[in-house]
Amino acid sequence: MADGRFFSTTKKGEVAEYKNDLHSLDRKSQKNAVKRVIAAMTVGKDVSSLFPDVVNCMQTEDMELKKLVYLYLINYAKTQPDLAIMAVNTFVKDTQDPNPLIRALAVRTMGCIRVDKITEYLCDPLQRCLKDEDPYVRKTAAVCVAKLYDISAEMVEDRGFLDVLRDMVGDANPMVVANAVAALAEIQASSSGPVFVIDGAVLTKLLRALNECSEWGQVFILDALAAYTPADSRDAEGIVERVAARLQHANGAVVLSAIKLILHAAKYIDDAGARAAIHKKLAPPLVTLLGAEPEIQYVALRNIDLIVQSVPGILSHEVKVFFCKYNDPIYVKTEKLEIMIKLADEKNIDQMLLELREYASEVDVDFVRKAVRAVGRCAISLEPAAERCVNVLLDLIQGRVSYVVQEAVVVLRDVFRRYPGRYERVIAPLCECLEALDEPEAKAAMVWIIGEYADRIDNADELLEQFLEGFPEESPGVQLALVTATVKLFLRKPSEKPQALIQLVLSYATQETDSPDLRDRAYIYWRLLSADPAPVPDLLGDLLDLGGADADAATPAPVQAPTTHAAAGAPDVLDLLGGLSVSNGAVFGADAGRAAPGAASHLPVLLAAEAGKGLVIRGGVEREAGGQLAYQLHLENAGAGVPLDGFMIQLNKNGWGLVPQSQTIPVPQLAPGASASARVPLVQNPASATPALTPALQVAIKVSQLGVLYLADAVPLAALLREDGRTSPEAFVGAWQALPDAAEQARTLPLVIHAVPAAQASLEAARLFVMAHKSVPGAEVLYVTGAAGLPSGQRAQLLLELRFVPGQRGVATVFKAQETSLAPAAFDAVAAALS
């Protein structure tokens, strides 16, 4: 019966049953019991309590039973080190057994039991096994030395095991030699001093053993020989000649190790012709490796990539073998593409471009992007073929496939940088593709091209204006490109429209961004442009890399500096560029048009780090100057462990019909520990309003790395109160009397009002307008009104009566409105205004 039956039992109390069977006198029952114990151990059950019982089964001549017991010991010796000592005597006895298989099994198992208490008992048996008459025992003991060195390096050196290993390199049996070399190489990797030094005598021994070793033994020896430095050119040629036969081996690992050794030895051959002949011999075996399975192909391609960088011409005539097949996995295709780029030259570039053009029509989008990028890399690295590469990119752009066009734009930007002033004919087709650009990298590349060639593009200002329409929602990379490109446009075309554009973009970049890089760059440009016009072209020419042609351009008129800056304290332009040290804070100070880092502390925490997967979210709906509603957010990467980006927001249907103007949250990438504030403008949409006029607001925030996070908020009535909510006293009285008693609600607020004028000022600052004030016996009464904007565009007029005694706690507040559900929010708004 198959041993799989030992894994199928689910009986309870089986450990006691195992114990009984382990003490059985019947050898078959005992063996089956050990098998069941091993099966239970394999599936994760704790059978360590049977340790003494299993160890008792070691005293047997049955090889299968002994292997099972040894397997159990290896697994549990670490957790039961005291009990493991019980097995030492049996191990020592087994290392002297007449059967070499048992001797080898015992020393191998002792090496695998990584317990300090057993290590000291391993040395004497290991010493005997290293000099055993049977080669199988010796080769097993050689590997055991490396394991012992990992546990106790000092013990291995003191007992002379390293010297024994070095002697074993000259053993008559090639298996022993290979294992000794493998053990020495492993020890050398973890040792700071020289452990395995190959000289001429050792070289001869290893080359003699190479022909008789197993394939993996050959790999060990070839890798070790790669560290040998030939004495002279003749010595190197001898190594190449002895190893060349390994290039025809069926095992790819042997072939690659042989190539590694041959390339190393070829460096020491003086004759250039001989070196070239050797390199030529390496091409066929490398090509042969590409006919293996995809996984082996991938390993071979990674090695070929390194070889081609070291010896560029080694596969220059074999570029065809790296053309991708339709059924190649993507990881193989990617590596082939990398090698094709490195092999490109004037002879094969036409053939390669035809192939890359075919790849650009594949269905795999990522591979298509890599293919388009490969065309650009060929253009940049191979100047004589740049014209042909650009023509291919133009053909791809004409196809109007969105992701192909966007990748081509990015590539052509790099081509323009490599060959400035050439291929300007490409600009017109690129400008026709603006609508197809929706990826940040492609947009930034196109903006750079427009700015760089602003004097050659007639409608450059109109093209940049299209991008500027969505400036606040763009990524930081695109925003930086837009600022720089607009400054270039202004310097090259200092006319009225570019001046208006630069005022617009610098205002955006200094007042509506949370990116310090963008804001600081904008302030530098703004200060330079608003200073003395004479040095501006030279200074900005260096800053923007405009080149010599722009230095002779007409001097632009100064751009009006930000109104928040103190004109008298403006630093000199040269001082600004020299140290960026401004005492009045004009560039980096509080007048930067955004809240200081601590300004978000008033926002409540909507999502703590535990619930937000490491992201802390503060936020709330606020009304800005001018009546614009906005969702103010403060995001902190407190414990996500990775940079966060791609922030987006969505609001569920709510009582006020609030929806974001844009779902993108304009914040830069948040590194671990970083934080940023943002505002998301809101509008009221009747289609997104619920029938009930409640303050509840359900928010979903999406982060590229964390997924979607859900949080609950409430819309404060104070944010919805309008600036035009005041009515006349007569209208107030008429509305109050027209409303039924059912529309009235009352609450006493735990507030203290000391003086009527101060209370009136606080209420009106919150857009709650005092219509009348009268004194009654023992109290003061304020009649207050306000209007909240409804999703339908109508307004909800709120009527309030506040009765209080100055200096005493308690404000009796009466509320009346058609929308009675607003009463709790109205009471909260009054309390917030007077607190």
CSV table of N, CA and C in Angstrom, one decimal, residues 420 448 451-456 484-492 525 529 536-553 556:
chain,number,residue,atom,x,y,z
A,420,PRO,N,20.0,68.6,-30.1
A,420,PRO,CA,19.3,69.9,-30.2
A,420,PRO,C,19.4,70.6,-31.5
A,448,TRP,N,7.6,70.3,-22.3
A,448,TRP,CA,9.0,70.6,-22.4
A,448,TRP,C,9.4,70.9,-23.9
A,451,GLY,N,8.0,74.4,-24.8
A,451,GLY,CA,8.8,75.5,-24.2
A,451,GLY,C,10.2,75.6,-24.8
A,452,GLU,N,10.8,74.4,-25.2
A,452,GLU,CA,12.1,74.4,-25.7
A,452,GLU,C,12.1,75.1,-27.1
A,453,TYR,N,11.0,74.8,-27.9
A,453,TYR,CA,10.9,75.3,-29.3
A,453,TYR,C,9.8,76.4,-29.4
A,454,ALA,N,9.7,77.2,-28.3
A,454,ALA,CA,8.6,78.2,-28.3
A,454,ALA,C,8.8,79.2,-29.4
A,455,ASP,N,10.0,79.5,-29.8
A,455,ASP,CA,10.2,80.5,-30.8
A,455,ASP,C,10.0,80.0,-32.2
A,456,ARG,N,9.9,78.6,-32.3
A,456,ARG,CA,9.6,78.0,-33.6
A,456,ARG,C,8.2,77.5,-33.8
A,484,THR,N,8.3,76.0,-16.1
A,484,THR,CA,9.6,76.3,-16.8
A,484,THR,C,9.3,76.6,-18.3
A,485,ALA,N,8.4,75.9,-18.9
A,485,ALA,CA,8.0,76.1,-20.3
A,485,ALA,C,7.4,77.5,-20.5
A,486,THR,N,6.6,78.0,-19.5
A,486,THR,CA,6.0,79.3,-19.7
A,486,THR,C,7.0,80.4,-19.5
A,487,VAL,N,8.0,80.2,-18.6
A,487,VAL,CA,9.1,81.2,-18.5
A,487,VAL,C,9.9,81.2,-19.8
A,488,LYS,N,10.2,80.1,-20.4
A,488,LYS,CA,10.9,80.0,-21.6
A,488,LYS,C,10.1,80.8,-22.7
A,489,LEU,N,8.8,80.5,-22.8
A,489,LEU,CA,8.0,81.2,-23.8
A,489,LEU,C,8.1,82.7,-23.6
A,490,PHE,N,8.0,83.2,-22.4
A,490,PHE,CA,8.0,84.6,-22.1
A,490,PHE,C,9.3,85.2,-22.5
A,491,LEU,N,10.4,84.5,-22.2
A,491,LEU,CA,11.7,85.1,-22.6
A,491,LEU,C,11.9,85.1,-24.1
A,492,ARG,N,11.4,84.1,-24.8
A,492,ARG,CA,11.6,84.1,-26.2
A,492,ARG,C,10.6,84.9,-27.0
A,525,TYR,N,11.8,82.2,-10.1
A,525,TYR,CA,11.5,82.8,-11.4
A,525,TYR,C,10.8,84.1,-11.3
A,529,LEU,N,12.2,87.7,-12.6
A,529,LEU,CA,11.5,88.4,-13.6
A,529,LEU,C,11.0,89.7,-13.2
A,536,VAL,N,18.3,89.6,-16.5
A,536,VAL,CA,17.3,88.5,-16.5
A,536,VAL,C,17.6,87.5,-17.6
A,537,PRO,N,17.9,87.9,-18.9
A,537,PRO,CA,18.1,86.8,-19.9
A,537,PRO,C,19.3,85.9,-19.5
A,538,ASP,N,20.4,86.6,-19.1
A,538,ASP,CA,21.6,85.8,-18.8
A,538,ASP,C,21.4,84.8,-17.6
A,539,LEU,N,20.8,85.3,-16.5
A,539,LEU,CA,20.5,84.5,-15.3
A,539,LEU,C,19.6,83.4,-15.6
A,540,LEU,N,18.4,83.7,-16.2
A,540,LEU,CA,17.5,82.7,-16.5
A,540,LEU,C,17.9,81.8,-17.6
A,541,GLY,N,18.8,82.3,-18.5
A,541,GLY,CA,19.3,81.4,-19.6
A,541,GLY,C,20.1,80.3,-19.0
A,542,ASP,N,20.9,80.6,-17.9
A,542,ASP,CA,21.7,79.6,-17.2
A,542,ASP,C,20.7,78.6,-16.5
A,543,LEU,N,19.7,79.2,-15.8
A,543,LEU,CA,18.8,78.5,-15.0
A,543,LEU,C,18.0,77.5,-15.8
A,544,LEU,N,17.6,77.9,-17.0
A,544,LEU,CA,16.7,77.1,-17.9
A,544,LEU,C,17.4,76.4,-19.0
A,545,ASP,N,18.8,76.6,-19.1
A,545,ASP,CA,19.6,76.0,-20.2
A,545,ASP,C,19.0,76.5,-21.6
A,546,LEU,N,18.8,77.8,-21.7
A,546,LEU,CA,18.2,78.3,-22.9
A,546,LEU,C,19.2,78.4,-24.0
A,547,GLY,N,20.5,78.5,-23.7
A,547,GLY,CA,21.5,78.5,-24.8
A,547,GLY,C,21.8,79.9,-25.2
A,548,GLY,N,22.8,80.1,-26.0
A,548,GLY,CA,23.4,81.4,-26.4
A,548,GLY,C,22.4,82.2,-27.2
A,549,ALA,N,21.6,81.6,-28.0
A,549,ALA,CA,20.7,82.3,-28.9
A,549,ALA,C,19.8,83.2,-28.1
A,550,ASP,N,19.4,82.8,-27.0
A,550,ASP,CA,18.4,83.5,-26.2
A,550,ASP,C,19.0,84.7,-25.5
A,551,ALA,N,20.3,84.7,-25.3
A,551,ALA,CA,20.9,85.8,-24.6
A,551,ALA,C,20.8,87.1,-25.5
A,552,ASP,N,20.6,87.0,-26.8
A,552,ASP,CA,20.5,88.1,-27.6
A,552,ASP,C,19.1,88.5,-27.9
A,553,ALA,N,18.1,87.8,-27.3
A,553,ALA,CA,16.7,88.1,-27.4
A,553,ALA,C,16.4,89.5,-26.8
A,556,PRO,N,12.8,91.1,-21.8
A,556,PRO,CA,11.4,91.2,-21.5
A,556,PRO,C,11.1,92.2,-20.4
